[in-house]
């Protein structure tokens, strides 16, 4: 059994019942758990575990979809774990609606066999998408998915008009050269976390007005020094299906596929179908 210490870094904003189930499955003396809860949440949940140390970040980010605040929330977690007294062998960035599909013995064994590798789950991209998302200035993203319908429509209209103006005038924000788009849910070594934190000021400057820059900034930082970092496209890291730009909620109909797959984690789960959640919890508890 691996003696390595892992840090789970969780970004959450709702579905706190699922979050508690997730924490329960990560609750292991070999793990510490860090949780960032969106600043917009006024009533914080009471979260508990027995074996792991659980840290709820006090300085919280107002996270907005597609906005640089997504990167800022990831940095908040990276820095919280890095500044802890514990030196971690592995840092897993996940959401509050993830669930593991393997028990902690299997997960630790998997990462022990992939020691010193930076595990990302690559996503398809092309030059058009990279240029559009990274080399134009994206304004009005804070309200791009606002709950208020009128505010959302106005923000999206202004966003569209600002991009149209840049296109007509031939204005480009950056000339970022990035070869990889990856899911922002990653598993990294301590060395990678150090490099990412050291590059924070540069990253926040370059990605400030990008669109969904959280899918690009980790590959951007690590690809700059491939002699030091071995990046692996590891699709087993996460099962995650999208409907448009939204991850599909997994249901009881997915249970047999999930539990018999080689995936380590899946996303996303919801209180709208607790049957599949409770089945996974029961299966993993009985497999230890």
PDB file of C-alpha atoms in Angstrom:
ATOM      1  CA  UNK A   1       0.000   0.000   0.000  1.00  0.00           C
ATOM      2  CA  UNK A   2       1.337   3.433  -0.933  1.00  0.00           C
ATOM      3  CA  UNK A   3       2.443   5.750   1.890  1.00  0.00           C
ATOM      4  CA  UNK A   4       2.316   8.817  -0.324  1.00  0.00           C
ATOM      5  CA  UNK A   5       0.301  11.794   0.850  1.00  0.00           C
ATOM      6  CA  UNK A   6      -2.220  13.299  -1.550  1.00  0.00           C
ATOM      7  CA  UNK A   7      -4.004  16.652  -1.518  1.00  0.00           C
ATOM      8  CA  UNK A   8      -7.525  16.817  -2.937  1.00  0.00           C
ATOM      9  CA  UNK A   9      -8.387  20.329  -4.064  1.00  0.00           C
ATOM     10  CA  UNK A  10     -12.129  20.773  -4.511  1.00  0.00           C
ATOM     11  CA  UNK A  11     -13.955  23.650  -6.228  1.00  0.00           C
ATOM     12  CA  UNK A  12     -17.606  23.751  -5.124  1.00  0.00           C
ATOM     13  CA  UNK A  13     -20.534  26.113  -5.412  1.00  0.00           C
ATOM     14  CA  UNK A  14     -23.653  24.004  -4.853  1.00  0.00           C
ATOM     15  CA  UNK A  15     -24.847  20.403  -4.433  1.00  0.00           C
ATOM     16  CA  UNK A  16     -23.362  20.241  -0.944  1.00  0.00           C
ATOM     17  CA  UNK A  17     -24.980  16.873  -0.255  1.00  0.00           C
ATOM     18  CA  UNK A  18     -22.935  15.442  -3.123  1.00  0.00           C
ATOM     19  CA  UNK A  19     -19.869  17.276  -1.795  1.00  0.00           C
ATOM     20  CA  UNK A  20     -20.233  15.583   1.592  1.00  0.00           C
ATOM     21  CA  UNK A  21     -20.558  12.181  -0.103  1.00  0.00           C
ATOM     22  CA  UNK A  22     -17.391  12.978  -2.079  1.00  0.00           C
ATOM     23  CA  UNK A  23     -15.496  13.975   1.070  1.00  0.00           C
ATOM     24  CA  UNK A  24     -16.633  10.769   2.730  1.00  0.00           C
ATOM     25  CA  UNK A  25     -15.122   8.711  -0.091  1.00  0.00           C
ATOM     26  CA  UNK A  26     -11.849  10.669   0.051  1.00  0.00           C
ATOM     27  CA  UNK A  27     -11.670  10.451   3.851  1.00  0.00           C
ATOM     28  CA  UNK A  28      -8.415   8.557   4.363  1.00  0.00           C
ATOM     29  CA  UNK A  29      -5.323   9.185   6.490  1.00  0.00           C
ATOM     30  CA  UNK A  30      -3.279   9.351   3.266  1.00  0.00           C
ATOM     31  CA  UNK A  31      -5.285  12.338   2.017  1.00  0.00           C
ATOM     32  CA  UNK A  32      -5.822  15.945   3.030  1.00  0.00           C
ATOM     33  CA  UNK A  33      -8.830  17.775   1.591  1.00  0.00           C
ATOM     34  CA  UNK A  34      -9.035  21.458   0.640  1.00  0.00           C
ATOM     35  CA  UNK A  35     -12.369  22.989  -0.360  1.00  0.00           C
ATOM     36  CA  UNK A  36     -12.998  26.301  -2.090  1.00  0.00           C
ATOM     37  CA  UNK A  37     -16.648  27.344  -1.929  1.00  0.00           C
ATOM     38  CA  UNK A  38     -17.776  30.116  -4.250  1.00  0.00           C
ATOM     39  CA  UNK A  39     -17.905  33.519  -2.554  1.00  0.00           C
ATOM     40  CA  UNK A  40     -21.512  33.939  -3.748  1.00  0.00           C
ATOM     41  CA  UNK A  41     -22.568  31.195  -1.307  1.00  0.00           C
ATOM     42  CA  UNK A  42     -23.801  32.897   1.867  1.00  0.00           C
ATOM     43  CA  UNK A  43     -24.661  29.888   4.029  1.00  0.00           C
ATOM     44  CA  UNK A  44     -21.663  27.596   4.131  1.00  0.00           C
ATOM     45  CA  UNK A  45     -22.325  23.876   4.569  1.00  0.00           C
ATOM     46  CA  UNK A  46     -21.110  21.927   7.578  1.00  0.00           C
ATOM     47  CA  UNK A  47     -18.655  19.398   6.149  1.00  0.00           C
ATOM     48  CA  UNK A  48     -17.053  16.591   8.109  1.00  0.00           C
ATOM     49  CA  UNK A  49     -14.493  13.833   7.820  1.00  0.00           C
ATOM     50  CA  UNK A  50     -12.721  11.562  10.296  1.00  0.00           C
ATOM     51  CA  UNK A  51      -9.349  10.459   8.882  1.00  0.00           C
ATOM     52  CA  UNK A  52      -8.318  13.282   6.553  1.00  0.00           C
ATOM     53  CA  UNK A  53      -7.520  16.844   7.517  1.00  0.00           C
ATOM     54  CA  UNK A  54     -10.207  19.081   6.037  1.00  0.00           C
ATOM     55  CA  UNK A  55      -9.502  22.710   5.190  1.00  0.00           C
ATOM     56  CA  UNK A  56     -12.267  25.089   4.082  1.00  0.00           C
ATOM     57  CA  UNK A  57     -10.676  28.125   2.428  1.00  0.00           C
ATOM     58  CA  UNK A  58     -11.600  31.397   4.131  1.00  0.00           C
ATOM     59  CA  UNK A  59     -10.509  33.733   1.322  1.00  0.00           C
ATOM     60  CA  UNK A  60     -13.002  32.861  -1.392  1.00  0.00           C
ATOM     61  CA  UNK A  61     -13.273  33.890  -5.034  1.00  0.00           C
ATOM     62  CA  UNK A  62     -16.476  34.996  -6.765  1.00  0.00           C
ATOM     63  CA  UNK A  63     -16.186  32.418  -9.558  1.00  0.00           C
ATOM     64  CA  UNK A  64     -17.793  33.166 -12.937  1.00  0.00           C
ATOM     65  CA  UNK A  65     -17.988  30.723 -15.846  1.00  0.00           C
ATOM     66  CA  UNK A  66     -15.474  31.344 -18.632  1.00  0.00           C
ATOM     67  CA  UNK A  67     -13.830  34.117 -16.593  1.00  0.00           C
ATOM     68  CA  UNK A  68     -10.316  34.410 -15.151  1.00  0.00           C
ATOM     69  CA  UNK A  69     -11.891  33.949 -11.701  1.00  0.00           C
ATOM     70  CA  UNK A  70     -11.950  30.223 -12.478  1.00  0.00           C
ATOM     71  CA  UNK A  71      -8.150  30.292 -12.685  1.00  0.00           C
ATOM     72  CA  UNK A  72      -7.971  32.423  -9.542  1.00  0.00           C
ATOM     73  CA  UNK A  73      -9.982  29.856  -7.579  1.00  0.00           C
ATOM     74  CA  UNK A  74      -7.614  27.110  -8.715  1.00  0.00           C
ATOM     75  CA  UNK A  75      -4.662  29.187  -7.586  1.00  0.00           C
ATOM     76  CA  UNK A  76      -6.327  29.687  -4.197  1.00  0.00           C
ATOM     77  CA  UNK A  77      -6.390  25.913  -3.748  1.00  0.00           C
ATOM     78  CA  UNK A  78      -2.895  25.309  -5.151  1.00  0.00           C
ATOM     79  CA  UNK A  79      -1.460  27.915  -2.781  1.00  0.00           C
ATOM     80  CA  UNK A  80      -3.395  26.686   0.262  1.00  0.00           C
ATOM     81  CA  UNK A  81      -2.028  23.173  -0.169  1.00  0.00           C
ATOM     82  CA  UNK A  82       1.472  24.387  -1.075  1.00  0.00           C
ATOM     83  CA  UNK A  83       1.637  26.606   2.011  1.00  0.00           C
ATOM     84  CA  UNK A  84       0.559  23.812   4.346  1.00  0.00           C
ATOM     85  CA  UNK A  85       3.139  22.156   6.581  1.00  0.00           C
ATOM     86  CA  UNK A  86       2.574  18.875   4.732  1.00  0.00           C
ATOM     87  CA  UNK A  87       4.557  18.129   1.566  1.00  0.00           C
ATOM     88  CA  UNK A  88       2.233  16.344  -0.851  1.00  0.00           C
ATOM     89  CA  UNK A  89       3.277  13.857  -3.501  1.00  0.00           C
ATOM     90  CA  UNK A  90       0.181  14.437  -5.609  1.00  0.00           C
ATOM     91  CA  UNK A  91      -2.356  17.236  -6.010  1.00  0.00           C
ATOM     92  CA  UNK A  92      -5.775  16.378  -7.472  1.00  0.00           C
ATOM     93  CA  UNK A  93      -7.963  19.261  -8.646  1.00  0.00           C
ATOM     94  CA  UNK A  94     -11.601  18.163  -8.783  1.00  0.00           C
ATOM     95  CA  UNK A  95     -15.077  19.667  -8.552  1.00  0.00           C
ATOM     96  CA  UNK A  96     -17.616  19.265  -5.781  1.00  0.00           C
ATOM     97  CA  UNK A  97     -19.755  17.121  -8.080  1.00  0.00           C
ATOM     98  CA  UNK A  98     -17.049  14.536  -8.794  1.00  0.00           C
ATOM     99  CA  UNK A  99     -17.145  11.073  -7.272  1.00  0.00           C
ATOM    100  CA  UNK A 100     -14.339   8.502  -7.286  1.00  0.00           C
ATOM    101  CA  UNK A 101     -15.080   5.218  -9.032  1.00  0.00           C
ATOM    102  CA  UNK A 102     -12.218   3.352  -7.340  1.00  0.00           C
ATOM    103  CA  UNK A 103     -11.400   3.019  -3.665  1.00  0.00           C
ATOM    104  CA  UNK A 104      -8.463   4.850  -2.144  1.00  0.00           C
ATOM    105  CA  UNK A 105      -6.187   1.808  -2.178  1.00  0.00           C
ATOM    106  CA  UNK A 106      -6.650   1.475  -5.932  1.00  0.00           C
ATOM    107  CA  UNK A 107      -6.269   5.218  -6.517  1.00  0.00           C
ATOM    108  CA  UNK A 108      -3.047   5.457  -4.515  1.00  0.00           C
ATOM    109  CA  UNK A 109      -1.661   2.386  -6.275  1.00  0.00           C
ATOM    110  CA  UNK A 110      -2.482   3.928  -9.667  1.00  0.00           C
ATOM    111  CA  UNK A 111      -0.657   7.156  -8.901  1.00  0.00           C
ATOM    112  CA  UNK A 112       2.265   5.343  -7.337  1.00  0.00           C
ATOM    113  CA  UNK A 113       2.710   3.587 -10.699  1.00  0.00           C
ATOM    114  CA  UNK A 114       2.553   6.971 -12.450  1.00  0.00           C
ATOM    115  CA  UNK A 115       4.974   8.727 -10.146  1.00  0.00           C
ATOM    116  CA  UNK A 116       6.497  11.993 -11.419  1.00  0.00           C
ATOM    117  CA  UNK A 117       4.005  12.286 -14.293  1.00  0.00           C
ATOM    118  CA  UNK A 118       1.670  15.231 -14.808  1.00  0.00           C
ATOM    119  CA  UNK A 119      -1.693  13.698 -15.668  1.00  0.00           C
ATOM    120  CA  UNK A 120      -4.074  15.722 -17.807  1.00  0.00           C
ATOM    121  CA  UNK A 121      -7.106  14.735 -19.832  1.00  0.00           C
ATOM    122  CA  UNK A 122      -6.664  16.314 -23.277  1.00  0.00           C
ATOM    123  CA  UNK A 123      -9.611  17.850 -25.108  1.00  0.00           C
ATOM    124  CA  UNK A 124     -10.012  18.359 -28.825  1.00  0.00           C
ATOM    125  CA  UNK A 125      -9.177  21.834 -30.083  1.00  0.00           C
ATOM    126  CA  UNK A 126      -8.126  23.578 -33.297  1.00  0.00           C
ATOM    127  CA  UNK A 127      -6.416  26.792 -34.360  1.00  0.00           C
ATOM    128  CA  UNK A 128      -9.715  28.654 -34.689  1.00  0.00           C
ATOM    129  CA  UNK A 129     -10.783  27.859 -31.124  1.00  0.00           C
ATOM    130  CA  UNK A 130      -7.349  28.667 -29.687  1.00  0.00           C
ATOM    131  CA  UNK A 131      -7.185  31.979 -31.507  1.00  0.00           C
ATOM    132  CA  UNK A 132     -10.761  32.882 -30.540  1.00  0.00           C
ATOM    133  CA  UNK A 133     -10.459  31.985 -26.865  1.00  0.00           C
ATOM    134  CA  UNK A 134      -6.905  33.100 -26.191  1.00  0.00           C
ATOM    135  CA  UNK A 135      -5.987  35.888 -28.604  1.00  0.00           C
ATOM    136  CA  UNK A 136      -9.061  38.097 -28.348  1.00  0.00           C
ATOM    137  CA  UNK A 137     -10.054  40.198 -25.349  1.00  0.00           C
ATOM    138  CA  UNK A 138     -13.247  38.833 -23.825  1.00  0.00           C
ATOM    139  CA  UNK A 139     -15.139  41.507 -21.906  1.00  0.00           C
ATOM    140  CA  UNK A 140     -18.398  41.202 -19.940  1.00  0.00           C
ATOM    141  CA  UNK A 141     -17.777  37.561 -18.956  1.00  0.00           C
ATOM    142  CA  UNK A 142     -18.622  38.154 -15.299  1.00  0.00           C
ATOM    143  CA  UNK A 143     -22.303  38.198 -16.234  1.00  0.00           C
ATOM    144  CA  UNK A 144     -22.161  35.901 -19.273  1.00  0.00           C
ATOM    145  CA  UNK A 145     -24.132  33.275 -17.318  1.00  0.00           C
ATOM    146  CA  UNK A 146     -25.776  35.547 -14.747  1.00  0.00           C
ATOM    147  CA  UNK A 147     -28.889  34.204 -13.043  1.00  0.00           C
ATOM    148  CA  UNK A 148     -30.746  37.375 -13.985  1.00  0.00           C
ATOM    149  CA  UNK A 149     -31.955  36.797 -17.557  1.00  0.00           C
ATOM    150  CA  UNK A 150     -31.842  40.453 -18.602  1.00  0.00           C
ATOM    151  CA  UNK A 151     -28.342  40.953 -17.218  1.00  0.00           C
ATOM    152  CA  UNK A 152     -27.241  37.744 -18.960  1.00  0.00           C
ATOM    153  CA  UNK A 153     -28.638  38.842 -22.336  1.00  0.00           C
ATOM    154  CA  UNK A 154     -27.068  42.294 -22.083  1.00  0.00           C
ATOM    155  CA  UNK A 155     -23.663  40.858 -21.120  1.00  0.00           C
ATOM    156  CA  UNK A 156     -23.723  38.366 -23.984  1.00  0.00           C
ATOM    157  CA  UNK A 157     -24.731  41.050 -26.478  1.00  0.00           C
ATOM    158  CA  UNK A 158     -21.949  43.383 -25.345  1.00  0.00           C
ATOM    159  CA  UNK A 159     -19.473  40.482 -25.375  1.00  0.00           C
ATOM    160  CA  UNK A 160     -20.457  39.668 -28.955  1.00  0.00           C
ATOM    161  CA  UNK A 161     -20.239  43.300 -30.088  1.00  0.00           C
ATOM    162  CA  UNK A 162     -16.815  43.786 -28.504  1.00  0.00           C
ATOM    163  CA  UNK A 163     -15.480  40.702 -30.296  1.00  0.00           C
ATOM    164  CA  UNK A 164     -16.978  41.867 -33.587  1.00  0.00           C
ATOM    165  CA  UNK A 165     -15.250  45.234 -33.208  1.00  0.00           C
ATOM    166  CA  UNK A 166     -11.904  43.541 -32.524  1.00  0.00           C
ATOM    167  CA  UNK A 167     -12.320  41.357 -35.591  1.00  0.00           C
ATOM    168  CA  UNK A 168     -13.152  44.297 -37.852  1.00  0.00           C
ATOM    169  CA  UNK A 169     -10.230  46.348 -36.508  1.00  0.00           C
ATOM    170  CA  UNK A 170      -7.790  43.406 -36.547  1.00  0.00           C
ATOM    171  CA  UNK A 171      -7.047  43.710 -32.822  1.00  0.00           C
ATOM    172  CA  UNK A 172      -5.433  40.755 -31.051  1.00  0.00           C
ATOM    173  CA  UNK A 173      -4.804  40.487 -27.311  1.00  0.00           C
ATOM    174  CA  UNK A 174      -2.007  37.920 -27.182  1.00  0.00           C
ATOM    175  CA  UNK A 175      -0.068  35.640 -29.411  1.00  0.00           C
ATOM    176  CA  UNK A 176      -0.158  32.660 -27.083  1.00  0.00           C
ATOM    177  CA  UNK A 177       1.320  29.488 -28.531  1.00  0.00           C
ATOM    178  CA  UNK A 178      -0.278  26.528 -26.810  1.00  0.00           C
ATOM    179  CA  UNK A 179      -0.450  23.026 -28.233  1.00  0.00           C
ATOM    180  CA  UNK A 180      -2.752  21.425 -25.669  1.00  0.00           C
ATOM    181  CA  UNK A 181      -6.260  22.036 -24.403  1.00  0.00           C
ATOM    182  CA  UNK A 182      -7.053  19.922 -21.360  1.00  0.00           C
ATOM    183  CA  UNK A 183      -9.819  19.413 -18.874  1.00  0.00           C
ATOM    184  CA  UNK A 184      -9.116  21.713 -15.938  1.00  0.00           C
ATOM    185  CA  UNK A 185      -9.489  18.749 -13.571  1.00  0.00           C
ATOM    186  CA  UNK A 186      -5.870  17.608 -13.305  1.00  0.00           C
ATOM    187  CA  UNK A 187      -3.522  15.524 -11.168  1.00  0.00           C
ATOM    188  CA  UNK A 188      -0.116  17.094 -10.653  1.00  0.00           C
ATOM    189  CA  UNK A 189       3.147  16.548  -8.811  1.00  0.00           C
ATOM    190  CA  UNK A 190       4.615  18.886  -6.223  1.00  0.00           C
ATOM    191  CA  UNK A 191       7.200  20.087  -8.746  1.00  0.00           C
ATOM    192  CA  UNK A 192       4.439  21.136 -11.157  1.00  0.00           C
ATOM    193  CA  UNK A 193       2.546  22.967  -8.421  1.00  0.00           C
ATOM    194  CA  UNK A 194       5.681  24.917  -7.530  1.00  0.00           C
ATOM    195  CA  UNK A 195       6.158  25.943 -11.159  1.00  0.00           C
ATOM    196  CA  UNK A 196       2.494  26.942 -11.584  1.00  0.00           C
ATOM    197  CA  UNK A 197       2.554  29.052  -8.403  1.00  0.00           C
ATOM    198  CA  UNK A 198       5.800  30.743  -9.437  1.00  0.00           C
ATOM    199  CA  UNK A 199       4.151  31.675 -12.750  1.00  0.00           C
ATOM    200  CA  UNK A 200       1.005  33.090 -11.135  1.00  0.00           C
ATOM    201  CA  UNK A 201       1.533  36.771 -11.958  1.00  0.00           C
ATOM    202  CA  UNK A 202       2.374  35.989 -15.570  1.00  0.00           C
ATOM    203  CA  UNK A 203      -0.541  33.582 -15.939  1.00  0.00           C
ATOM    204  CA  UNK A 204      -3.116  36.004 -14.532  1.00  0.00           C
ATOM    205  CA  UNK A 205      -1.802  38.741 -16.797  1.00  0.00           C
ATOM    206  CA  UNK A 206      -1.827  36.618 -19.969  1.00  0.00           C
ATOM    207  CA  UNK A 207      -5.139  34.878 -19.289  1.00  0.00           C
ATOM    208  CA  UNK A 208      -7.020  37.800 -17.745  1.00  0.00           C
ATOM    209  CA  UNK A 209      -9.433  38.333 -20.643  1.00  0.00           C
ATOM    210  CA  UNK A 210      -9.287  34.920 -22.264  1.00  0.00           C
ATOM    211  CA  UNK A 211     -12.368  32.725 -22.624  1.00  0.00           C
ATOM    212  CA  UNK A 212     -12.296  29.498 -20.560  1.00  0.00           C
ATOM    213  CA  UNK A 213      -8.571  29.989 -19.996  1.00  0.00           C
ATOM    214  CA  UNK A 214      -8.668  27.382 -17.233  1.00  0.00           C
ATOM    215  CA  UNK A 215      -8.497  24.727 -19.971  1.00  0.00           C
ATOM    216  CA  UNK A 216      -5.191  26.100 -21.270  1.00  0.00           C
ATOM    217  CA  UNK A 217      -3.082  27.643 -18.519  1.00  0.00           C
ATOM    218  CA  UNK A 218      -1.729  24.451 -16.916  1.00  0.00           C
ATOM    219  CA  UNK A 219      -0.512  23.022 -20.265  1.00  0.00           C
ATOM    220  CA  UNK A 220       0.880  26.480 -21.107  1.00  0.00           C
ATOM    221  CA  UNK A 221       3.013  26.556 -17.962  1.00  0.00           C
ATOM    222  CA  UNK A 222       4.196  22.949 -18.069  1.00  0.00           C
ATOM    223  CA  UNK A 223       4.906  22.784 -21.801  1.00  0.00           C
ATOM    224  CA  UNK A 224       7.435  25.585 -21.374  1.00  0.00           C
ATOM    225  CA  UNK A 225       9.808  23.065 -19.764  1.00  0.00           C
ATOM    226  CA  UNK A 226       9.203  19.581 -21.125  1.00  0.00           C
ATOM    227  CA  UNK A 227      12.696  18.523 -20.027  1.00  0.00           C
ATOM    228  CA  UNK A 228      11.445  18.818 -16.449  1.00  0.00           C
ATOM    229  CA  UNK A 229       7.790  17.820 -16.753  1.00  0.00           C
ATOM    230  CA  UNK A 230       6.428  14.630 -18.289  1.00  0.00           C
ATOM    231  CA  UNK A 231       2.873  15.402 -19.372  1.00  0.00           C
ATOM    232  CA  UNK A 232       0.613  12.426 -20.005  1.00  0.00           C
ATOM    233  CA  UNK A 233      -2.780  12.442 -21.652  1.00  0.00           C
ATOM    234  CA  UNK A 234      -4.566  10.186 -19.182  1.00  0.00           C
ATOM    235  CA  UNK A 235      -8.181   9.689 -20.185  1.00  0.00           C
ATOM    236  CA  UNK A 236      -8.780   7.354 -17.231  1.00  0.00           C
ATOM    237  CA  UNK A 237      -8.570  10.382 -14.959  1.00  0.00           C
ATOM    238  CA  UNK A 238     -12.191  11.382 -15.532  1.00  0.00           C
ATOM    239  CA  UNK A 239     -15.396  10.303 -17.226  1.00  0.00           C
ATOM    240  CA  UNK A 240     -17.205  13.488 -18.194  1.00  0.00           C
ATOM    241  CA  UNK A 241     -19.742  13.844 -21.018  1.00  0.00           C
ATOM    242  CA  UNK A 242     -20.926  17.187 -22.327  1.00  0.00           C
ATOM    243  CA  UNK A 243     -24.203  18.319 -23.798  1.00  0.00           C
ATOM    244  CA  UNK A 244     -23.141  21.495 -25.551  1.00  0.00           C
ATOM    245  CA  UNK A 245     -20.953  23.307 -23.048  1.00  0.00           C
ATOM    246  CA  UNK A 246     -22.617  21.701 -20.010  1.00  0.00           C
ATOM    247  CA  UNK A 247     -21.537  18.405 -18.413  1.00  0.00           C
ATOM    248  CA  UNK A 248     -24.309  15.812 -18.427  1.00  0.00           C
ATOM    249  CA  UNK A 249     -25.724  14.743 -15.070  1.00  0.00           C
ATOM    250  CA  UNK A 250     -24.981  11.054 -14.523  1.00  0.00           C
ATOM    251  CA  UNK A 251     -27.859   8.820 -13.491  1.00  0.00           C
ATOM    252  CA  UNK A 252     -28.600   5.319 -12.293  1.00  0.00           C
ATOM    253  CA  UNK A 253     -28.626   4.224 -15.958  1.00  0.00           C
ATOM    254  CA  UNK A 254     -24.883   4.968 -16.020  1.00  0.00           C
ATOM    255  CA  UNK A 255     -24.027   2.959 -12.892  1.00  0.00           C
ATOM    256  CA  UNK A 256     -22.967  -0.357 -14.449  1.00  0.00           C
ATOM    257  CA  UNK A 257     -20.823   1.360 -17.060  1.00  0.00           C
ATOM    258  CA  UNK A 258     -19.150   3.619 -14.481  1.00  0.00           C
ATOM    259  CA  UNK A 259     -18.402   0.998 -11.878  1.00  0.00           C
ATOM    260  CA  UNK A 260     -17.012  -1.487 -14.431  1.00  0.00           C
ATOM    261  CA  UNK A 261     -14.924   1.106 -16.270  1.00  0.00           C
ATOM    262  CA  UNK A 262     -11.258   1.959 -15.781  1.00  0.00           C
ATOM    263  CA  UNK A 263     -12.036   5.599 -14.951  1.00  0.00           C
ATOM    264  CA  UNK A 264     -10.815   6.872 -11.581  1.00  0.00           C
ATOM    265  CA  UNK A 265     -13.430   9.629 -11.262  1.00  0.00           C
ATOM    266  CA  UNK A 266     -16.668  10.702 -12.893  1.00  0.00           C
ATOM    267  CA  UNK A 267     -18.559  13.993 -13.114  1.00  0.00           C
ATOM    268  CA  UNK A 268     -21.133  15.309 -12.697  1.00  0.00           C
ATOM    269  CA  UNK A 269     -23.480  13.989 -10.072  1.00  0.00           C
ATOM    270  CA  UNK A 270     -26.569  15.682  -8.697  1.00  0.00           C
ATOM    271  CA  UNK A 271     -29.114  15.399  -5.908  1.00  0.00           C
ATOM    272  CA  UNK A 272     -31.634  14.897  -8.717  1.00  0.00           C
ATOM    273  CA  UNK A 273     -30.445  11.257  -8.861  1.00  0.00           C
ATOM    274  CA  UNK A 274     -29.144  10.067  -5.510  1.00  0.00           C
ATOM    275  CA  UNK A 275     -29.684   6.428  -6.467  1.00  0.00           C
ATOM    276  CA  UNK A 276     -26.499   6.287  -8.538  1.00  0.00           C
ATOM    277  CA  UNK A 277     -24.598   8.286  -5.897  1.00  0.00           C
ATOM    278  CA  UNK A 278     -25.607   5.953  -3.074  1.00  0.00           C
ATOM    279  CA  UNK A 279     -24.849   2.882  -5.185  1.00  0.00           C
ATOM    280  CA  UNK A 280     -21.314   4.130  -5.884  1.00  0.00           C
ATOM    281  CA  UNK A 281     -20.778   4.993  -2.226  1.00  0.00           C
ATOM    282  CA  UNK A 282     -21.973   1.559  -1.154  1.00  0.00           C
ATOM    283  CA  UNK A 283     -19.845  -0.220  -3.746  1.00  0.00           C
ATOM    284  CA  UNK A 284     -16.656   1.637  -2.781  1.00  0.00           C
ATOM    285  CA  UNK A 285     -17.220   1.214   0.946  1.00  0.00           C
ATOM    286  CA  UNK A 286     -17.678  -2.529   0.497  1.00  0.00           C
ATOM    287  CA  UNK A 287     -14.589  -2.858  -1.730  1.00  0.00           C
ATOM    288  CA  UNK A 288     -12.112  -1.831   0.963  1.00  0.00           C
TER     289      UNK A 288
END
